[in-house]
PDB file of C-alpha atoms in Angstrom:
ATOM      1  CA  ASP A   1      -9.475 -62.672 -42.347  1.00 36.00           C
ATOM      2  CA  GLN A   2      -6.870 -62.956 -39.941  1.00 41.00           C
ATOM      3  CA  GLN A   3      -6.400 -66.348 -40.158  1.00 51.00           C
ATOM      4  CA  GLU A   4      -5.644 -67.564 -43.776  1.00 51.00           C
ATOM      5  CA  GLY A   5      -6.885 -70.750 -45.366  1.00 57.00           C
ATOM      6  CA  SER A   6      -8.583 -74.251 -44.064  1.00 71.00           C
ATOM      7  CA  LEU A   7      -6.494 -76.213 -41.525  1.00 83.00           C
ATOM      8  CA  PRO A   8      -4.799 -79.636 -42.388  1.00 86.00           C
ATOM      9  CA  GLU A   9      -5.767 -82.644 -40.411  1.00 88.00           C
ATOM     10  CA  GLY A  10      -4.572 -82.775 -36.505  1.00 92.00           C
ATOM     11  CA  VAL A  11      -4.284 -78.737 -36.559  1.00 94.00           C
ATOM     12  CA  ALA A  12      -6.439 -76.573 -33.985  1.00 95.00           C
ATOM     13  CA  ARG A  13      -6.344 -72.668 -34.121  1.00 92.00           C
ATOM     14  CA  THR A  14      -8.246 -69.781 -32.746  1.00 91.00           C
ATOM     15  CA  LEU A  15      -7.819 -66.111 -32.721  1.00 88.00           C
ATOM     16  CA  VAL A  16      -9.402 -64.116 -29.968  1.00 87.00           C
ATOM     17  CA  PRO A  17      -9.561 -60.285 -30.669  1.00 82.00           C
ATOM     18  CA  PHE A  18      -9.057 -58.052 -27.311  1.00 79.00           C
ATOM     19  CA  GLU A  19     -10.837 -55.153 -28.811  1.00 72.00           C
ATOM     20  CA  ASP A  20     -13.076 -54.057 -31.435  1.00 69.00           C
ATOM     21  CA  GLY A  21     -14.041 -57.493 -32.842  1.00 72.00           C
ATOM     22  CA  VAL A  22     -10.383 -57.166 -35.022  1.00 73.00           C
ATOM     23  CA  SER A  23      -7.153 -58.096 -34.442  1.00 75.00           C
ATOM     24  CA  GLY A  24      -3.417 -57.401 -35.427  1.00 77.00           C
ATOM     25  CA  ASP A  25      -2.688 -60.921 -35.071  1.00 83.00           C
ATOM     26  CA  TYR A  26      -2.168 -63.260 -38.288  1.00 84.00           C
ATOM     27  CA  SER A  27      -1.627 -66.941 -38.588  1.00 86.00           C
ATOM     28  CA  ALA A  28      -1.354 -69.340 -41.415  1.00 86.00           C
ATOM     29  CA  VAL A  29      -0.991 -73.104 -41.713  1.00 89.00           C
ATOM     30  CA  LYS A  30      -0.005 -74.803 -44.911  1.00 87.00           C
ATOM     31  CA  LYS A  31       0.506 -78.728 -45.543  1.00 87.00           C
ATOM     32  CA  THR A  32       3.650 -78.807 -47.848  1.00 86.00           C
ATOM     33  CA  GLU A  33       5.427 -81.971 -49.103  1.00 86.00           C
ATOM     34  CA  ARG A  34       7.735 -81.980 -46.114  1.00 88.00           C
ATOM     35  CA  GLY A  35       5.144 -81.245 -43.648  1.00 91.00           C
ATOM     36  CA  LEU A  36       3.598 -78.251 -42.278  1.00 92.00           C
ATOM     37  CA  PHE A  37       4.592 -74.607 -42.433  1.00 92.00           C
ATOM     38  CA  ILE A  38       3.210 -72.271 -40.021  1.00 92.00           C
ATOM     39  CA  ASP A  39       3.480 -68.424 -39.466  1.00 89.00           C
ATOM     40  CA  ILE A  40       2.333 -66.498 -36.684  1.00 90.00           C
ATOM     41  CA  GLU A  41       2.474 -62.650 -36.233  1.00 85.00           C
ATOM     42  CA  ASP A  42       1.621 -60.183 -33.787  1.00 84.00           C
ATOM     43  CA  HIS A  43       1.458 -56.794 -35.491  1.00 80.00           C
ATOM     44  CA  ALA A  44       1.927 -53.530 -33.122  1.00 72.00           C
ATOM     45  CA  GLY A  45      -1.161 -52.634 -31.401  1.00 67.00           C
ATOM     46  CA  HIS A  46      -4.573 -54.305 -31.261  1.00 65.00           C
ATOM     47  CA  GLY A  47      -7.697 -53.462 -32.165  1.00 65.00           C
ATOM     48  CA  VAL A  48      -8.735 -51.443 -35.200  1.00 70.00           C
ATOM     49  CA  SER A  49      -5.006 -49.796 -35.187  1.00 69.00           C
ATOM     50  CA  GLY A  50      -3.417 -53.401 -35.067  1.00 71.00           C
ATOM     51  CA  ALA A  51      -5.674 -54.852 -37.748  1.00 71.00           C
ATOM     52  CA  ALA A  52      -4.960 -51.758 -40.138  1.00 71.00           C
ATOM     53  CA  LEU A  53      -1.094 -52.055 -39.974  1.00 69.00           C
ATOM     54  CA  ARG A  54      -1.562 -56.055 -40.416  1.00 72.00           C
ATOM     55  CA  LYS A  55      -3.565 -55.468 -43.748  1.00 72.00           C
ATOM     56  CA  ILE A  56      -0.909 -52.610 -44.985  1.00 70.00           C
ATOM     57  CA  ALA A  57       1.956 -55.231 -44.153  1.00 68.00           C
ATOM     58  CA  HIS A  58       0.663 -58.279 -45.659  1.00 64.00           C
ATOM     59  CA  THR A  59       0.560 -58.055 -49.392  1.00 54.00           C
ATOM     60  CA  PRO A  60       0.100 -60.807 -50.298  1.00 52.00           C
ATOM     61  CA  SER A  61      -1.888 -62.167 -47.080  1.00 48.00           C
ATOM     62  CA  SER A  62      -1.081 -65.698 -47.157  1.00 56.00           C
ATOM     63  CA  ILE A  63       1.762 -68.153 -47.473  1.00 65.00           C
ATOM     64  CA  ASP A  64       1.738 -68.876 -51.128  1.00 66.00           C
ATOM     65  CA  GLU A  65       3.344 -71.740 -52.954  1.00 61.00           C
ATOM     66  CA  ASP A  66       6.682 -69.902 -53.341  1.00 70.00           C
ATOM     67  CA  GLU A  67       6.844 -68.894 -49.577  1.00 65.00           C
ATOM     68  CA  ALA A  68       5.778 -72.330 -48.559  1.00 63.00           C
ATOM     69  CA  THR A  69       9.127 -73.688 -50.133  1.00 71.00           C
ATOM     70  CA  LEU A  70      11.276 -71.491 -48.027  1.00 80.00           C
ATOM     71  CA  THR A  71      13.220 -71.928 -44.736  1.00 89.00           C
ATOM     72  CA  PRO A  72      11.643 -70.359 -41.735  1.00 91.00           C
ATOM     73  CA  SER A  73      14.520 -67.881 -41.706  1.00 89.00           C
ATOM     74  CA  ALA A  74      14.235 -66.968 -45.121  1.00 87.00           C
ATOM     75  CA  TYR A  75      10.463 -66.382 -44.709  1.00 87.00           C
ATOM     76  CA  ILE A  76      11.021 -63.921 -41.765  1.00 86.00           C
ATOM     77  CA  LYS A  77      13.283 -62.284 -43.802  1.00 85.00           C
ATOM     78  CA  ARG A  78      10.834 -61.919 -46.594  1.00 84.00           C
ATOM     79  CA  LEU A  79       8.173 -60.535 -44.264  1.00 83.00           C
ATOM     80  CA  HIS A  80      10.961 -57.936 -42.697  1.00 84.00           C
ATOM     81  CA  GLU A  81      11.392 -56.604 -46.485  1.00 83.00           C
ATOM     82  CA  ARG A  82       7.806 -56.777 -47.006  1.00 81.00           C
ATOM     83  CA  MET A  83       7.074 -54.205 -44.117  1.00 81.00           C
ATOM     84  CA  ARG A  84       9.869 -52.306 -44.785  1.00 81.00           C
ATOM     85  CA  THR A  85       8.202 -51.672 -48.352  1.00 81.00           C
ATOM     86  CA  HIS A  86       4.773 -51.195 -47.301  1.00 78.00           C
ATOM     87  CA  LEU A  87       5.244 -49.534 -43.951  1.00 77.00           C
ATOM     88  CA  LYS A  88       8.672 -47.754 -44.402  1.00 77.00           C
ATOM     89  CA  GLY A  89       9.777 -48.794 -41.054  1.00 72.00           C
ATOM     90  CA  ARG A  90       7.205 -47.202 -39.170  1.00 71.00           C
ATOM     91  CA  SER A  91       5.731 -50.263 -37.457  1.00 73.00           C
ATOM     92  CA  THR A  92       7.196 -53.290 -36.209  1.00 77.00           C
ATOM     93  CA  VAL A  93       5.726 -57.184 -35.845  1.00 80.00           C
ATOM     94  CA  ALA A  94       6.554 -59.956 -33.596  1.00 81.00           C
ATOM     95  CA  ALA A  95       6.714 -63.012 -35.879  1.00 83.00           C
ATOM     96  CA  SER A  96       7.775 -66.384 -36.176  1.00 88.00           C
ATOM     97  CA  ALA A  97       7.681 -69.134 -38.791  1.00 89.00           C
ATOM     98  CA  PHE A  98       7.669 -72.804 -38.314  1.00 92.00           C
ATOM     99  CA  GLU A  99       8.608 -75.904 -40.384  1.00 92.00           C
ATOM    100  CA  ILE A 100       7.317 -79.059 -38.905  1.00 94.00           C
ATOM    101  CA  LEU A 101       9.300 -81.894 -40.935  1.00 92.00           C
ATOM    102  CA  GLN A 102       6.978 -85.155 -40.934  1.00 89.00           C
ATOM    103  CA  GLY A 103       9.067 -87.433 -42.924  1.00 81.00           C
ATOM    104  CA  GLN A 104       9.719 -91.052 -41.586  1.00 76.00           C
ATOM    105  CA  ASP A 105      13.653 -90.232 -41.492  1.00 82.00           C
ATOM    106  CA  LYS A 106      13.151 -86.825 -39.775  1.00 86.00           C
ATOM    107  CA  LYS A 107      10.875 -85.594 -37.281  1.00 93.00           C
ATOM    108  CA  GLU A 108      11.688 -82.087 -36.250  1.00 95.00           C
ATOM    109  CA  VAL A 109      10.315 -78.441 -35.670  1.00 95.00           C
ATOM    110  CA  ARG A 110      12.520 -75.601 -37.549  1.00 94.00           C
ATOM    111  CA  TYR A 111      11.866 -72.225 -36.356  1.00 93.00           C
ATOM    112  CA  ALA A 112      13.070 -68.759 -36.725  1.00 90.00           C
ATOM    113  CA  GLY A 113      11.671 -65.337 -35.591  1.00 86.00           C
ATOM    114  CA  ARG A 114      11.124 -62.665 -32.904  1.00 81.00           C
ATOM    115  CA  GLY A 115       8.697 -62.478 -29.960  1.00 78.00           C
ATOM    116  CA  ASN A 116       6.564 -65.382 -30.165  1.00 82.00           C
ATOM    117  CA  MET A 117       6.825 -68.703 -28.549  1.00 85.00           C
ATOM    118  CA  PHE A 118       6.276 -72.499 -28.915  1.00 92.00           C
ATOM    119  CA  MET A 119       6.082 -75.621 -26.645  1.00 94.00           C
ATOM    120  CA  LEU A 120       6.518 -79.237 -27.382  1.00 96.00           C
ATOM    121  CA  VAL A 121       4.528 -81.403 -25.033  1.00 97.00           C
ATOM    122  CA  ASP A 122       5.567 -85.044 -24.428  1.00 96.00           C
ATOM    123  CA  GLY A 123       2.672 -87.088 -25.802  1.00 94.00           C
ATOM    124  CA  LYS A 124       2.605 -89.686 -23.022  1.00 94.00           C
ATOM    125  CA  THR A 125       3.219 -87.606 -19.823  1.00 96.00           C
ATOM    126  CA  GLY A 126       1.630 -84.050 -20.877  1.00 96.00           C
ATOM    127  CA  LYS A 127       4.568 -82.541 -19.761  1.00 97.00           C
ATOM    128  CA  VAL A 128       6.213 -79.637 -21.560  1.00 96.00           C
ATOM    129  CA  LYS A 129       9.794 -81.059 -22.791  1.00 95.00           C
ATOM    130  CA  GLN A 130      10.794 -78.114 -24.992  1.00 92.00           C
ATOM    131  CA  GLN A 131      10.114 -74.442 -24.475  1.00 90.00           C
ATOM    132  CA  ILE A 132      11.375 -71.933 -26.741  1.00 85.00           C
ATOM    133  CA  SER A 133      10.795 -68.492 -25.161  1.00 75.00           C
ATOM    134  CA  PRO A 134      10.296 -65.240 -27.196  1.00 63.00           C
ATOM    135  CA  GLU A 135      13.551 -63.942 -28.841  1.00 67.00           C
ATOM    136  CA  LEU A 136      13.377 -60.000 -28.633  1.00 59.00           C
ATOM    137  CA  LYS A 137      16.809 -58.886 -30.081  1.00 64.00           C
ATOM    138  CA  GLY A 138      15.854 -56.819 -33.095  1.00 64.00           C
ATOM    139  CA  ALA A 139      12.402 -55.584 -34.579  1.00 68.00           C
ATOM    140  CA  ILE A 140      11.053 -57.140 -37.673  1.00 78.00           C
ATOM    141  CA  GLY A 141       9.732 -54.311 -39.965  1.00 73.00           C
ATOM    142  CA  VAL A 142      12.275 -51.448 -38.575  1.00 75.00           C
ATOM    143  CA  ALA A 143      15.807 -52.885 -38.181  1.00 69.00           C
ATOM    144  CA  ILE A 144      16.921 -56.502 -37.291  1.00 69.00           C
ATOM    145  CA  VAL A 145      19.821 -56.468 -35.228  1.00 62.00           C
ATOM    146  CA  GLY A 146      22.083 -59.645 -36.165  1.00 68.00           C
ATOM    147  CA  ALA A 147      20.904 -62.289 -38.308  1.00 73.00           C
ATOM    148  CA  ILE A 148      17.703 -64.294 -38.086  1.00 81.00           C
ATOM    149  CA  GLU A 149      18.887 -67.505 -36.796  1.00 83.00           C
ATOM    150  CA  GLU A 150      17.135 -70.760 -37.495  1.00 89.00           C
ATOM    151  CA  LYS A 151      17.272 -73.591 -34.932  1.00 90.00           C
ATOM    152  CA  SER A 152      15.524 -77.055 -34.723  1.00 92.00           C
ATOM    153  CA  VAL A 153      14.363 -79.525 -32.157  1.00 94.00           C
ATOM    154  CA  PRO A 154      13.377 -82.999 -32.396  1.00 95.00           C
ATOM    155  CA  TYR A 155       9.788 -84.446 -31.635  1.00 96.00           C
ATOM    156  CA  GLU A 156       8.101 -87.683 -31.491  1.00 95.00           C
ATOM    157  CA  GLU A 157       5.124 -89.032 -32.802  1.00 93.00           C
ATOM    158  CA  GLY A 158       2.363 -88.269 -30.576  1.00 94.00           C
ATOM    159  CA  ASP A 159       3.974 -84.864 -29.077  1.00 96.00           C
ATOM    160  CA  LEU A 160       1.677 -81.863 -28.877  1.00 97.00           C
ATOM    161  CA  PHE A 161       2.924 -78.598 -30.719  1.00 97.00           C
ATOM    162  CA  VAL A 162       1.769 -75.282 -28.997  1.00 97.00           C
ATOM    163  CA  ALA A 163       2.459 -71.922 -30.356  1.00 95.00           C
ATOM    164  CA  GLY A 164       1.038 -68.393 -30.205  1.00 93.00           C
ATOM    165  CA  THR A 165       1.308 -64.782 -29.327  1.00 89.00           C
ATOM    166  CA  ASP A 166       1.951 -62.975 -26.184  1.00 87.00           C
ATOM    167  CA  GLY A 167      -1.735 -62.692 -25.384  1.00 87.00           C
ATOM    168  CA  LEU A 168      -1.153 -66.022 -24.119  1.00 90.00           C
ATOM    169  CA  TRP A 169       1.047 -65.278 -21.182  1.00 87.00           C
ATOM    170  CA  GLU A 170       0.612 -61.408 -20.877  1.00 83.00           C
ATOM    171  CA  LEU A 171      -2.175 -61.995 -18.293  1.00 78.00           C
ATOM    172  CA  GLN A 172      -3.980 -59.910 -15.678  1.00 77.00           C
ATOM    173  CA  ASN A 173      -2.993 -62.085 -12.813  1.00 67.00           C
ATOM    174  CA  ASN A 174       0.973 -61.663 -13.781  1.00 67.00           C
ATOM    175  CA  LEU A 175       1.371 -58.686 -15.680  1.00 63.00           C
ATOM    176  CA  THR A 176       3.445 -57.102 -12.742  1.00 65.00           C
ATOM    177  CA  GLU A 177       5.815 -59.882 -12.279  1.00 71.00           C
ATOM    178  CA  GLY A 178       7.277 -59.999 -16.007  1.00 68.00           C
ATOM    179  CA  THR A 179       7.459 -62.444 -18.772  1.00 73.00           C
ATOM    180  CA  ALA A 180       9.166 -65.173 -17.187  1.00 78.00           C
ATOM    181  CA  LYS A 181       6.579 -65.409 -14.649  1.00 84.00           C
ATOM    182  CA  GLY A 182       3.877 -65.340 -17.466  1.00 83.00           C
ATOM    183  CA  LEU A 183       5.443 -67.931 -19.550  1.00 87.00           C
ATOM    184  CA  ASN A 184       5.833 -70.225 -16.448  1.00 89.00           C
ATOM    185  CA  ASP A 185       2.027 -69.799 -15.930  1.00 90.00           C
ATOM    186  CA  PHE A 186       1.252 -70.587 -19.434  1.00 91.00           C
ATOM    187  CA  LYS A 187       3.405 -73.744 -19.221  1.00 94.00           C
ATOM    188  CA  THR A 188       1.419 -74.659 -16.410  1.00 94.00           C
ATOM    189  CA  ILE A 189      -1.947 -74.026 -18.229  1.00 95.00           C
ATOM    190  CA  VAL A 190      -0.445 -76.116 -21.297  1.00 96.00           C
ATOM    191  CA  GLU A 191       0.393 -79.151 -19.104  1.00 96.00           C
ATOM    192  CA  ASN A 192      -3.000 -79.436 -17.129  1.00 96.00           C
ATOM    193  CA  ALA A 193      -4.890 -78.989 -20.450  1.00 96.00           C
ATOM    194  CA  ALA A 194      -2.579 -82.011 -22.219  1.00 96.00           C
ATOM    195  CA  GLN A 195      -3.259 -84.219 -18.926  1.00 96.00           C
ATOM    196  CA  SER A 196      -6.648 -83.435 -18.014  1.00 95.00           C
ATOM    197  CA  GLN A 197      -7.682 -83.964 -21.851  1.00 94.00           C
ATOM    198  CA  LYS A 198      -5.083 -86.624 -22.594  1.00 92.00           C
ATOM    199  CA  GLY A 199      -6.807 -88.809 -25.532  1.00 92.00           C
ATOM    200  CA  LYS A 200      -8.877 -86.396 -26.639  1.00 94.00           C
ATOM    201  CA  SER A 201      -8.957 -84.403 -29.831  1.00 94.00           C
ATOM    202  CA  VAL A 202      -6.479 -81.541 -30.482  1.00 95.00           C
ATOM    203  CA  GLU A 203      -9.480 -79.052 -30.566  1.00 95.00           C
ATOM    204  CA  GLU A 204     -10.707 -80.037 -27.113  1.00 96.00           C
ATOM    205  CA  ILE A 205      -7.045 -79.539 -26.126  1.00 96.00           C
ATOM    206  CA  ARG A 206      -6.938 -76.204 -27.714  1.00 95.00           C
ATOM    207  CA  ASP A 207     -10.281 -75.183 -25.893  1.00 96.00           C
ATOM    208  CA  ALA A 208      -8.929 -76.284 -22.408  1.00 96.00           C
ATOM    209  CA  ILE A 209      -5.728 -73.957 -22.806  1.00 95.00           C
ATOM    210  CA  LEU A 210      -7.642 -71.146 -24.057  1.00 94.00           C
ATOM    211  CA  LYS A 211     -10.642 -71.451 -21.155  1.00 94.00           C
ATOM    212  CA  ALA A 212      -7.461 -71.222 -18.714  1.00 94.00           C
ATOM    213  CA  VAL A 213      -6.250 -68.314 -20.556  1.00 92.00           C
ATOM    214  CA  GLN A 214      -9.419 -66.220 -20.616  1.00 91.00           C
ATOM    215  CA  ASN A 215     -10.136 -67.398 -16.845  1.00 91.00           C
ATOM    216  CA  ALA A 216      -6.541 -65.544 -16.000  1.00 87.00           C
ATOM    217  CA  GLY A 217      -7.886 -62.211 -17.685  1.00 85.00           C
ATOM    218  CA  THR A 218      -6.553 -61.635 -21.035  1.00 82.00           C
ATOM    219  CA  THR A 219      -4.947 -57.963 -22.060  1.00 80.00           C
ATOM    220  CA  ASP A 220      -3.993 -58.534 -25.506  1.00 83.00           C
ATOM    221  CA  ASP A 221      -5.132 -60.431 -28.689  1.00 87.00           C
ATOM    222  CA  ILE A 222      -4.860 -63.982 -28.874  1.00 89.00           C
ATOM    223  CA  THR A 223      -3.628 -66.585 -31.410  1.00 91.00           C
ATOM    224  CA  LEU A 224      -3.244 -70.035 -30.350  1.00 95.00           C
ATOM    225  CA  ILE A 225      -2.256 -72.920 -32.731  1.00 96.00           C
ATOM    226  CA  ALA A 226      -2.327 -76.778 -31.225  1.00 96.00           C
ATOM    227  CA  ILE A 227      -0.977 -79.617 -33.616  1.00 96.00           C
ATOM    228  CA  GLN A 228      -1.114 -82.959 -32.743  1.00 96.00           C
ATOM    229  CA  LEU A 229       2.273 -84.417 -34.153  1.00 94.00           C
TER     230      LEU A 229
END
C-alpha cells in the first residue's frame, strides 16, 4: 500500500498513479500527542519502476512510534540514511515531513525536506496566505548538499493545509513554462476549490482540487493531502 494507515479526523488524502496502476509516491499521516505528523515522498520514476524503488527504500514502510516523535528534519535525515543503506545511492526521492502542532498555546506547521510543496489557505477568504515552494538543493538518498533545514509557519484555526507531490503542478497545459508557472496555476486551482466549496467537508475540497488538476492533464503520479486545521 502506497498510503499508510487510517486517517485522523479532518484529513483527506488521495493517490492517483500515472501508469500501470501503481506509483512511486508514498504518504503517511499519523496522529501524535502534539498534533499530526505527515510524510510525503515521490520516488524516482513512476509506474512499476517507481513502485519498486519505493518498496526497496521503505523498510519499514510506515511512520512508527519512534519516528513520530522525531522532528521533521530528523525524519528526513533518517529517510536519507535508509535509502543510502538499501539503494546504495542509486536512486533519489523528493520527500517532505510536516508536523502540525495543534496545542492551545502553539499552532504552527513545522516542515523540512526536498522537492515537495505545501500551502496554507485562509479559512475565511479562501486565499493562499503561505506557499512553500519545492526546495531542490541536494538529493535525498544520494548526497544531501548542506543541512536539512527545518522551518515553521503559524496557522489559525479554520485554515486549510494542502500538500503533495509535483504531479499536482507539472501539468500538460504548463509543462513548457516551468515550475513557477505550474505552481501559480496550482495555487489558482486550490483557491478556486477552497472558495467554491467553502463550508463543505475537507473531502469535497480535496475532490474539487483533484478534478481541476486532472482536467488540466496530468503527467506524473499524484499525491494530494488536504487537512482542515
